[in-house]
Coordinates of C-alpha atoms and ligand atoms in Angstrom, one line a residue:
M14 CA -18.7 5.7 13.7
L15 CA -17.2 5.8 10.2
V16 CA -13.6 5.4 9.1
F17 CA -12.5 7.4 6.0
K18 CA -9.2 7.1 4.2
F19 CA -7.9 9.7 1.9
G20 CA -4.8 8.9 -0.2
G21 CA -2.1 11.2 -1.6
A22 CA -4.0 12.1 -4.7
S23 CA -7.1 13.2 -2.8
V24 CA -5.0 15.8 -0.8
K25 CA -2.5 16.9 -3.5
D26 CA -3.3 20.6 -3.5
A27 CA -5.5 23.2 -1.8
S28 CA -8.6 22.5 -3.9
A29 CA -8.3 18.8 -3.2
V30 CA -8.1 19.5 0.6
K31 CA -11.2 21.6 0.3
N32 CA -12.9 18.7 -1.4
V33 CA -12.0 16.4 1.5
A34 CA -13.6 18.8 3.9
Q35 CA -16.6 18.9 1.7
I36 CA -16.9 15.1 1.7
I37 CA -16.5 15.0 5.5
S38 CA -19.4 17.4 5.7
L39 CA -21.7 15.1 3.7
F40 CA -22.1 12.8 6.8
P41 CA -23.1 15.3 9.5
T42 CA -24.8 12.9 11.9
K43 CA -21.8 10.4 12.2
K44 CA -18.6 10.5 14.1
K45 CA -15.6 10.0 11.8
L46 CA -12.1 8.9 12.1
V47 CA -10.2 10.2 9.1
V48 CA -6.9 8.6 8.0
V49 CA -4.9 10.6 5.6
S50 CA -1.8 9.9 3.5
A51 CA 1.0 12.3 2.7
M52 CA 0.1 14.9 0.1
G53 CA 0.6 14.1 -3.6
K54 CA 4.0 12.5 -4.2
T55 CA 5.5 13.6 -0.8
T56 CA 6.4 10.1 0.2
N57 CA 8.5 9.6 -2.9
A58 CA 10.2 12.9 -2.3
L59 CA 11.0 12.0 1.3
E60 CA 12.5 8.7 0.1
E61 CA 14.8 10.8 -2.1
I62 CA 15.7 12.9 0.9
V63 CA 16.7 9.9 2.9
D64 CA 18.9 8.7 0.0
A65 CA 20.6 12.1 -0.2
L66 CA 21.2 12.2 3.5
S67 CA 22.5 8.7 3.7
T68 CA 25.0 9.3 0.8
N69 CA 26.1 12.7 2.4
N70 CA 24.8 14.5 -0.6
Y71 CA 24.0 17.6 1.5
E72 CA 23.4 20.1 -1.3
S73 CA 20.7 18.0 -2.9
Y74 CA 19.4 17.1 0.6
R75 CA 18.9 20.8 1.4
Y76 CA 17.4 21.5 -1.9
L77 CA 14.8 18.6 -1.6
V78 CA 13.9 19.7 1.9
E79 CA 13.3 23.2 0.7
E80 CA 11.1 21.9 -2.1
I81 CA 8.9 19.8 0.2
I82 CA 8.4 22.6 2.6
K83 CA 7.6 25.1 -0.2
Y84 CA 5.1 22.6 -1.7
H85 CA 3.2 22.5 1.6
L86 CA 3.5 26.2 2.2
K87 CA 1.8 26.9 -1.1
I88 CA -1.1 24.6 -0.2
V89 CA -1.4 26.4 3.1
D90 CA -1.3 29.7 1.4
N91 CA -4.1 28.8 -1.0
L92 CA -6.3 27.2 1.7
F93 CA -6.7 30.1 4.1
L94 CA -7.8 33.7 3.5
E95 CA -5.2 35.0 6.0
R96 CA -1.7 33.8 6.6
H97 CA -2.0 30.7 9.0
E98 CA 0.7 31.5 11.5
G99 CA 0.4 28.2 13.3
L100 CA 1.1 26.1 10.2
V101 CA 3.8 28.4 8.8
T102 CA 5.7 28.1 12.1
F103 CA 5.1 24.4 12.1
L104 CA 6.5 24.0 8.6
D105 CA 9.5 26.3 9.4
D106 CA 10.2 24.2 12.5
M107 CA 10.0 21.0 10.3
K108 CA 12.5 22.5 7.9
E109 CA 14.9 23.3 10.8
F110 CA 14.5 19.9 12.2
L111 CA 15.4 18.3 8.9
F112 CA 18.4 20.6 8.3
E113 CA 19.7 19.7 11.8
K114 CA 19.9 16.1 10.6
I115 CA 23.0 17.0 8.6
K116 CA 24.9 17.7 11.7
K117 CA 24.5 14.2 13.1
P118 CA 26.0 11.1 11.4
F119 CA 23.5 9.0 9.5
S120 CA 22.6 6.0 11.6
E121 CA 24.0 2.6 10.5
K122 CA 20.4 1.5 10.5
Y123 CA 19.1 2.8 7.2
D124 CA 15.6 1.4 7.6
Y125 CA 15.2 3.0 11.1
E126 CA 16.3 6.4 9.7
Y127 CA 14.0 5.9 6.7
D128 CA 11.0 5.5 8.9
Q129 CA 11.8 8.5 11.1
I130 CA 12.0 10.8 8.1
V131 CA 9.5 9.3 5.6
S132 CA 6.8 9.2 8.2
L133 CA 6.8 13.0 8.4
G134 CA 4.8 13.3 5.2
E135 CA 1.7 12.1 7.0
V136 CA 2.3 14.3 10.0
I137 CA 2.4 17.4 7.8
S138 CA -0.7 16.5 5.7
T139 CA -2.8 15.8 8.8
K140 CA -1.7 19.0 10.5
I141 CA -2.9 20.9 7.5
I142 CA -6.2 19.0 7.2
E143 CA -6.9 19.5 10.9
A144 CA -6.3 23.3 10.7
Y145 CA -8.5 23.6 7.6
L146 CA -11.4 21.6 9.3
L147 CA -11.1 23.8 12.4
D148 CA -11.2 26.9 10.2
R149 CA -14.5 25.6 8.8
T150 CA -15.7 25.2 12.4
V151 CA -15.7 21.4 12.3
S152 CA -15.1 19.9 15.7
A153 CA -11.9 18.2 14.7
I154 CA -9.0 16.9 16.6
W155 CA -5.5 15.8 15.4
I156 CA -4.0 12.8 17.0
D157 CA -0.6 11.2 16.7
T158 CA -1.1 7.7 15.4
K159 CA 2.2 6.7 17.1
Q160 CA 0.3 6.9 20.4
F161 CA -2.1 4.2 19.2
I162 CA -0.7 1.8 16.5
R163 CA 1.9 -0.2 18.3
T164 CA 4.3 -2.3 16.2
D165 CA 7.5 -4.3 16.4
N166 CA 10.7 -2.7 15.3
N167 CA 10.8 -4.2 11.8
Y168 CA 11.3 -0.8 10.2
R169 CA 9.8 -0.1 6.8
N170 CA 7.5 -3.1 7.1
A171 CA 6.4 -3.2 10.7
F172 CA 4.1 -5.8 12.2
V173 CA 1.2 -4.6 14.3
D174 CA 0.9 -5.6 17.9
W175 CA -2.9 -6.0 17.9
K176 CA -3.4 -6.5 21.6
K177 CA -1.4 -3.5 22.6
T178 CA -3.0 -1.4 19.8
Q179 CA -6.5 -2.4 20.9
E180 CA -5.7 -1.5 24.5
L181 CA -4.3 2.0 23.6
I182 CA -7.3 2.7 21.3
D183 CA -9.8 1.7 23.9
L184 CA -8.2 3.6 26.7
N185 CA -7.1 6.8 24.9
L186 CA -8.9 7.2 21.6
R187 CA -12.5 6.1 22.1
P188 CA -13.1 8.8 24.8
L189 CA -12.0 11.6 22.3
F190 CA -15.2 11.0 20.3
K191 CA -17.2 12.3 23.3
T192 CA -15.9 15.8 22.6
S193 CA -15.0 15.7 18.9
D194 CA -16.9 14.8 15.8
V195 CA -13.9 14.2 13.5
I196 CA -10.6 12.7 14.5
V197 CA -7.8 13.2 12.0
T198 CA -4.8 10.9 12.0
Q199 CA -1.9 9.6 9.9
G200 CA -2.0 6.6 7.7
F201 CA 1.1 4.4 7.1
I202 CA 2.7 5.0 10.5
G203 CA 3.0 3.1 13.8
A204 CA 5.5 3.2 16.6
T205 CA 7.6 0.8 18.6
A206 CA 7.3 0.4 22.4
E207 CA 10.1 3.0 22.7
G208 CA 8.1 5.4 20.6
F209 CA 10.2 5.4 17.4
A210 CA 8.2 5.8 14.3
T211 CA 7.7 2.8 12.1
T212 CA 6.0 2.5 8.7
L213 CA 3.7 -0.3 7.6
G214 CA 5.0 -0.7 4.0
R215 CA 4.4 1.6 1.0
E216 CA 0.8 2.4 0.3
G217 CA 0.1 1.3 3.9
S218 CA -2.5 4.0 4.7
D219 CA -5.4 1.7 3.7
Y220 CA -4.1 -0.8 6.3
S221 CA -4.1 1.9 9.0
A222 CA -7.8 2.6 8.2
G223 CA -8.4 -1.2 8.6
I224 CA -6.6 -1.3 11.9
F225 CA -8.5 1.6 13.4
A226 CA -11.8 0.3 12.1
Y227 CA -11.2 -3.0 13.6
C228 CA -10.2 -1.7 17.0
L229 CA -13.0 0.9 17.1
D230 CA -15.7 -1.5 15.8
A231 CA -16.5 1.0 13.0
E232 CA -19.7 0.8 11.1
S233 CA -17.8 0.9 7.8
V234 CA -14.6 2.0 6.1
T235 CA -14.6 4.2 3.0
I236 CA -11.5 4.6 0.8
W237 CA -11.9 7.7 -1.3
K238 CA -10.0 7.4 -4.6
D239 CA -9.6 9.1 -8.0
V240 CA -11.3 6.1 -9.6
P241 CA -15.0 5.3 -9.5
G242 CA -14.4 2.1 -7.5
M243 CA -12.6 -1.2 -7.9
L244 CA -12.3 -2.0 -11.6
N245 CA -12.0 -5.4 -13.2
A246 CA -8.6 -4.6 -14.7
D247 CA -6.0 -1.9 -14.6
P248 CA -7.0 0.6 -17.3
K249 CA -3.2 0.8 -18.1
W250 CA -3.4 -2.6 -19.8
F251 CA -7.1 -2.8 -20.7
D252 CA -9.6 -0.6 -22.3
K253 CA -13.3 -1.1 -21.5
T254 CA -12.8 -1.8 -17.9
I255 CA -15.9 -2.5 -15.8
K256 CA -16.5 -1.4 -12.2
L257 CA -17.1 -4.2 -9.7
N258 CA -20.2 -3.0 -7.8
Q259 CA -20.1 -5.6 -5.1
I260 CA -17.6 -8.3 -4.2
S261 CA -16.8 -10.4 -1.1
F262 CA -13.9 -10.0 1.3
Q263 CA -12.6 -13.3 0.1
E264 CA -12.7 -12.2 -3.5
A265 CA -11.0 -8.9 -2.6
I266 CA -8.2 -10.8 -0.8
E267 CA -7.8 -13.1 -3.8
L268 CA -7.6 -10.2 -6.2
A269 CA -5.0 -8.4 -4.1
Y270 CA -3.0 -11.7 -3.8
Y271 CA -2.8 -12.0 -7.5
G272 CA -1.6 -8.4 -7.8
A273 CA -4.6 -6.1 -8.0
T274 CA -3.3 -2.8 -6.6
V275 CA -6.4 -0.9 -5.7
I276 CA -6.4 -1.7 -2.0
H277 CA -3.4 -2.6 0.2
P278 CA -3.7 -6.4 0.7
K279 CA -3.4 -6.4 4.5
T280 CA -6.4 -4.1 4.8
I281 CA -9.2 -6.6 4.2
K282 CA -8.6 -9.4 6.7
P283 CA -9.2 -7.3 9.9
L284 CA -12.4 -6.0 8.3
Q285 CA -13.5 -9.4 7.3
N286 CA -13.0 -10.7 10.8
K287 CA -15.4 -8.2 12.2
N288 CA -17.6 -8.1 9.2
I289 CA -17.1 -4.3 8.6
P290 CA -18.0 -3.4 5.1
L291 CA -15.4 -1.5 3.0
Y292 CA -16.5 1.0 0.4
V293 CA -14.2 2.2 -2.4
K294 CA -15.6 5.4 -3.7
S295 CA -14.7 8.3 -5.9
F296 CA -13.7 11.6 -4.2
V297 CA -14.6 13.3 -7.5
D298 CA -18.2 12.0 -7.4
P299 CA -18.9 11.1 -3.8
S300 CA -22.6 10.3 -4.4
A301 CA -21.8 7.6 -6.9
S302 CA -22.1 4.1 -5.7
G303 CA -18.5 2.9 -5.9
T304 CA -17.6 -0.7 -4.9
V305 CA -18.9 -2.4 -1.8
I306 CA -16.7 -5.2 -0.3
S307 CA -18.6 -7.2 2.3
S308 CA -19.4 -10.8 3.3
V309 CA -21.9 -11.2 0.5
T310 CA -20.4 -13.6 -2.1
D311 CA -23.4 -13.7 -4.5
Y312 CA -21.9 -11.2 -7.0
D313 CA -18.3 -12.4 -7.2
H314 CA -18.7 -14.4 -10.3
L315 CA -20.6 -11.8 -12.4
V316 CA -17.7 -10.0 -13.8
P317 CA -14.3 -11.6 -14.8
S318 CA -11.3 -9.7 -13.4
F319 CA -7.9 -9.5 -15.2
I320 CA -4.6 -8.9 -13.4
F321 CA -1.5 -8.4 -15.5
K322 CA 2.1 -8.7 -14.4
M323 CA 4.6 -7.6 -16.9
N324 CA 8.4 -8.2 -17.1
Q325 CA 8.3 -11.7 -15.7
I326 CA 10.9 -14.3 -15.9
K327 CA 10.5 -18.1 -15.7
V328 CA 13.2 -19.9 -13.8
G329 CA 13.7 -23.7 -14.3
I330 CA 15.6 -25.7 -11.7
T331 CA 16.9 -29.2 -12.1
P332 CA 19.1 -31.0 -9.5
K333 CA 22.7 -31.6 -10.7
D334 CA 22.8 -35.0 -9.1
F335 CA 19.8 -36.5 -10.8
S336 CA 17.8 -36.6 -7.6
F337 CA 14.1 -36.0 -7.6
I338 CA 12.7 -32.6 -6.9
V339 CA 9.8 -33.3 -4.5
E340 CA 11.3 -35.9 -2.2
E341 CA 14.8 -34.6 -1.9
N342 CA 15.0 -30.9 -2.8
L343 CA 11.8 -29.0 -2.2
S344 CA 12.5 -27.9 1.3
H345 CA 16.0 -26.8 0.5
L346 CA 14.7 -24.8 -2.5
F347 CA 11.9 -23.1 -0.6
N348 CA 14.5 -22.2 2.1
I349 CA 16.6 -20.4 -0.5
L350 CA 13.6 -18.7 -2.1
S351 CA 12.2 -17.5 1.2
T352 CA 15.4 -16.0 2.4
S353 CA 16.3 -14.3 -0.9
G354 CA 13.2 -12.0 -0.7
V355 CA 11.8 -12.9 -4.2
Q356 CA 8.0 -13.0 -4.6
I357 CA 6.9 -16.1 -6.5
N358 CA 4.1 -15.4 -8.8
L359 CA 3.5 -18.9 -10.1
M360 CA 5.1 -22.3 -9.7
Q361 CA 4.9 -25.8 -11.1
N362 CA 6.9 -29.0 -10.7
S363 CA 7.5 -32.3 -12.4
A364 CA 9.5 -35.3 -11.1
I365 CA 12.9 -33.8 -11.8
S366 CA 12.3 -30.1 -12.4
F367 CA 10.8 -27.1 -10.6
D368 CA 9.7 -24.0 -12.5
F369 CA 8.8 -20.7 -10.9
V370 CA 7.9 -17.2 -12.2
I371 CA 9.2 -14.0 -10.7
E372 CA 9.5 -10.4 -11.6
N373 CA 12.7 -9.6 -13.5
K374 CA 14.6 -7.5 -10.9
P375 CA 18.3 -7.9 -11.7
S376 CA 19.6 -7.2 -8.2
V377 CA 17.4 -9.8 -6.5
I378 CA 17.9 -12.3 -9.2
K379 CA 21.7 -12.2 -9.1
N380 CA 21.7 -13.0 -5.5
L381 CA 19.2 -15.8 -5.9
F382 CA 21.0 -17.4 -8.8
S383 CA 24.3 -17.4 -7.0
Q384 CA 22.7 -19.5 -4.2
L385 CA 20.8 -21.9 -6.6
E386 CA 23.7 -22.6 -9.0
S387 CA 25.7 -24.6 -6.5
D388 CA 23.2 -27.5 -6.4
F389 CA 21.0 -26.9 -9.5
I390 CA 21.1 -26.4 -13.2
V391 CA 19.2 -23.1 -13.7
T392 CA 17.6 -22.1 -16.9
I393 CA 15.6 -18.9 -17.6
E394 CA 13.1 -17.5 -20.0
E395 CA 12.7 -13.7 -20.0
G396 CA 10.3 -11.2 -21.5
L397 CA 7.1 -12.9 -20.3
E398 CA 3.8 -11.6 -19.0
L399 CA 1.5 -13.3 -16.5
V400 CA -2.2 -12.7 -16.6
T401 CA -4.6 -14.0 -14.0
I402 CA -8.3 -14.2 -14.8
R403 CA -10.8 -14.6 -12.0
H404 CA -14.1 -16.1 -13.1
Y405 CA -12.7 -17.0 -16.5
D406 CA -14.3 -18.7 -19.5
Q407 CA -12.9 -19.5 -22.9
A408 CA -13.8 -16.1 -24.4
T409 CA -11.9 -14.2 -21.7
I410 CA -8.9 -16.5 -22.2
D411 CA -9.0 -15.9 -26.0
R412 CA -9.3 -12.2 -25.4
V413 CA -6.0 -11.9 -23.5
T414 CA -4.0 -14.5 -25.5
I415 CA -4.6 -13.0 -28.9
D416 CA -1.2 -12.6 -30.6
K417 CA 0.6 -14.3 -27.7
E418 CA 2.6 -17.5 -27.4
I419 CA 1.4 -19.4 -24.4
I420 CA 4.2 -20.8 -22.2
L421 CA 2.2 -22.2 -19.4
T422 CA -1.4 -22.3 -18.1
Q423 CA -2.8 -23.2 -14.7
K424 CA -6.5 -23.4 -14.1
S425 CA -8.5 -23.9 -11.0
K426 CA -12.3 -23.6 -10.8
Q427 CA -12.3 -19.8 -10.4
T428 CA -8.9 -18.8 -11.6
A429 CA -6.9 -19.2 -14.8
R430 CA -3.3 -18.1 -14.9
I431 CA -1.5 -17.8 -18.2
L432 CA 2.2 -17.2 -18.7
M433 CA 2.8 -15.9 -22.2
R434 CA 4.9 -13.7 -24.5
N435 CA 4.3 -11.6 -27.6
I436 CA 4.6 -13.5 -30.8
K437 CA 7.6 -11.9 -32.6
Ligands
LIG11 N1 2.2 7.9 1.8 C1 2.5 6.5 1.9 C2 2.9 6.0 0.5 O1 2.8 6.7 -0.5 C3 1.4 5.6 2.4 C4 0.1 5.6 1.5 O2 0.0 6.5 0.6 O3 -0.7 4.7 1.7 O4 3.4 4.9 0.4
LIG12 MG1 0.7 7.8 -0.9

């Protein structure tokens, strides 16, 4: 049994959906569970819808709902030779359902409301994919992932209840493969014990694929993308990127930790635990080799990888009372940092000072500084970039630091991290 994951870009219009069906047909002898994201930029559009609703901006709410429904209707229109009554009715009902929301007051619990609405993007996309596969006489079945992925009620970033999820999948999902070749389901979504939709965090569909693969003991997972595989740098910051042909689970986890964005970071651990290989492949060129992520570590060091984080700020902390950082202040500091929701990208300390690097997000920083400033002298340096190089050597360091002023460097055996700024 194979698990496939198709992201928003791979289902953004009718010809993309046709291509998905084409890829599925390339593996005729295997059973497949297909996890699909919302089409194109639908999730962003749904986020705007939630904002409009929560601020009682009904005119723009209605307009945005109309637009989303129109977008999907057009895809449906272009997919089928004849009008697909089932899908047209489904989309009409969806529009009515969303319009009805105006009549009820928006819940105090923003994150709860967010998940109930934003999760609909995946419901719509998978309904369309299922209908198209059936039209092509594939033995496909749509399932509601809320019946299988059980989570807590930490809306917008829900945690998976693995035991319950495993139980539900064993009992109710595995048997479906006896009668269907392809099971189509939503990425990104789970449900609480009461059945309310939850989401697993933005870009969480990869993670859904990992969860299903783990619980179904899949042979492999393939994430189909608009790039040829995992690259050794983001082409946005780097020309002459190189594809990583084969890396280990551990290496993929490290790259994700330092900020590589190709795969959702939570995806890999469950696969590693069951030694299920993960392929990252191009949906444009499905026969090309892509990247294989597996337990094999032999090739990790072959290609250096570069991860850039821009718009960073270095924060320096010194106790006002001349106490030492490590002995007297570290736990207090970490407490403040962990409750303020900042993500620390780099840290370093001396006897009397502690430096850390975070992304320059004014709202978060304001709140953090107000807590720090009662006990510490806080200094900042803005306009920095942080580059992480896995499997570095001097040449790779020279390559990224050209015309830069180096503020701080940290090296371990495999990883160099350099905080720097443009020389003015
Ligand atoms: N549709 C969701 C998002 O855009 C989940 C995903 O694409 O993985 O965040
Ligand atoms: Mg998406």
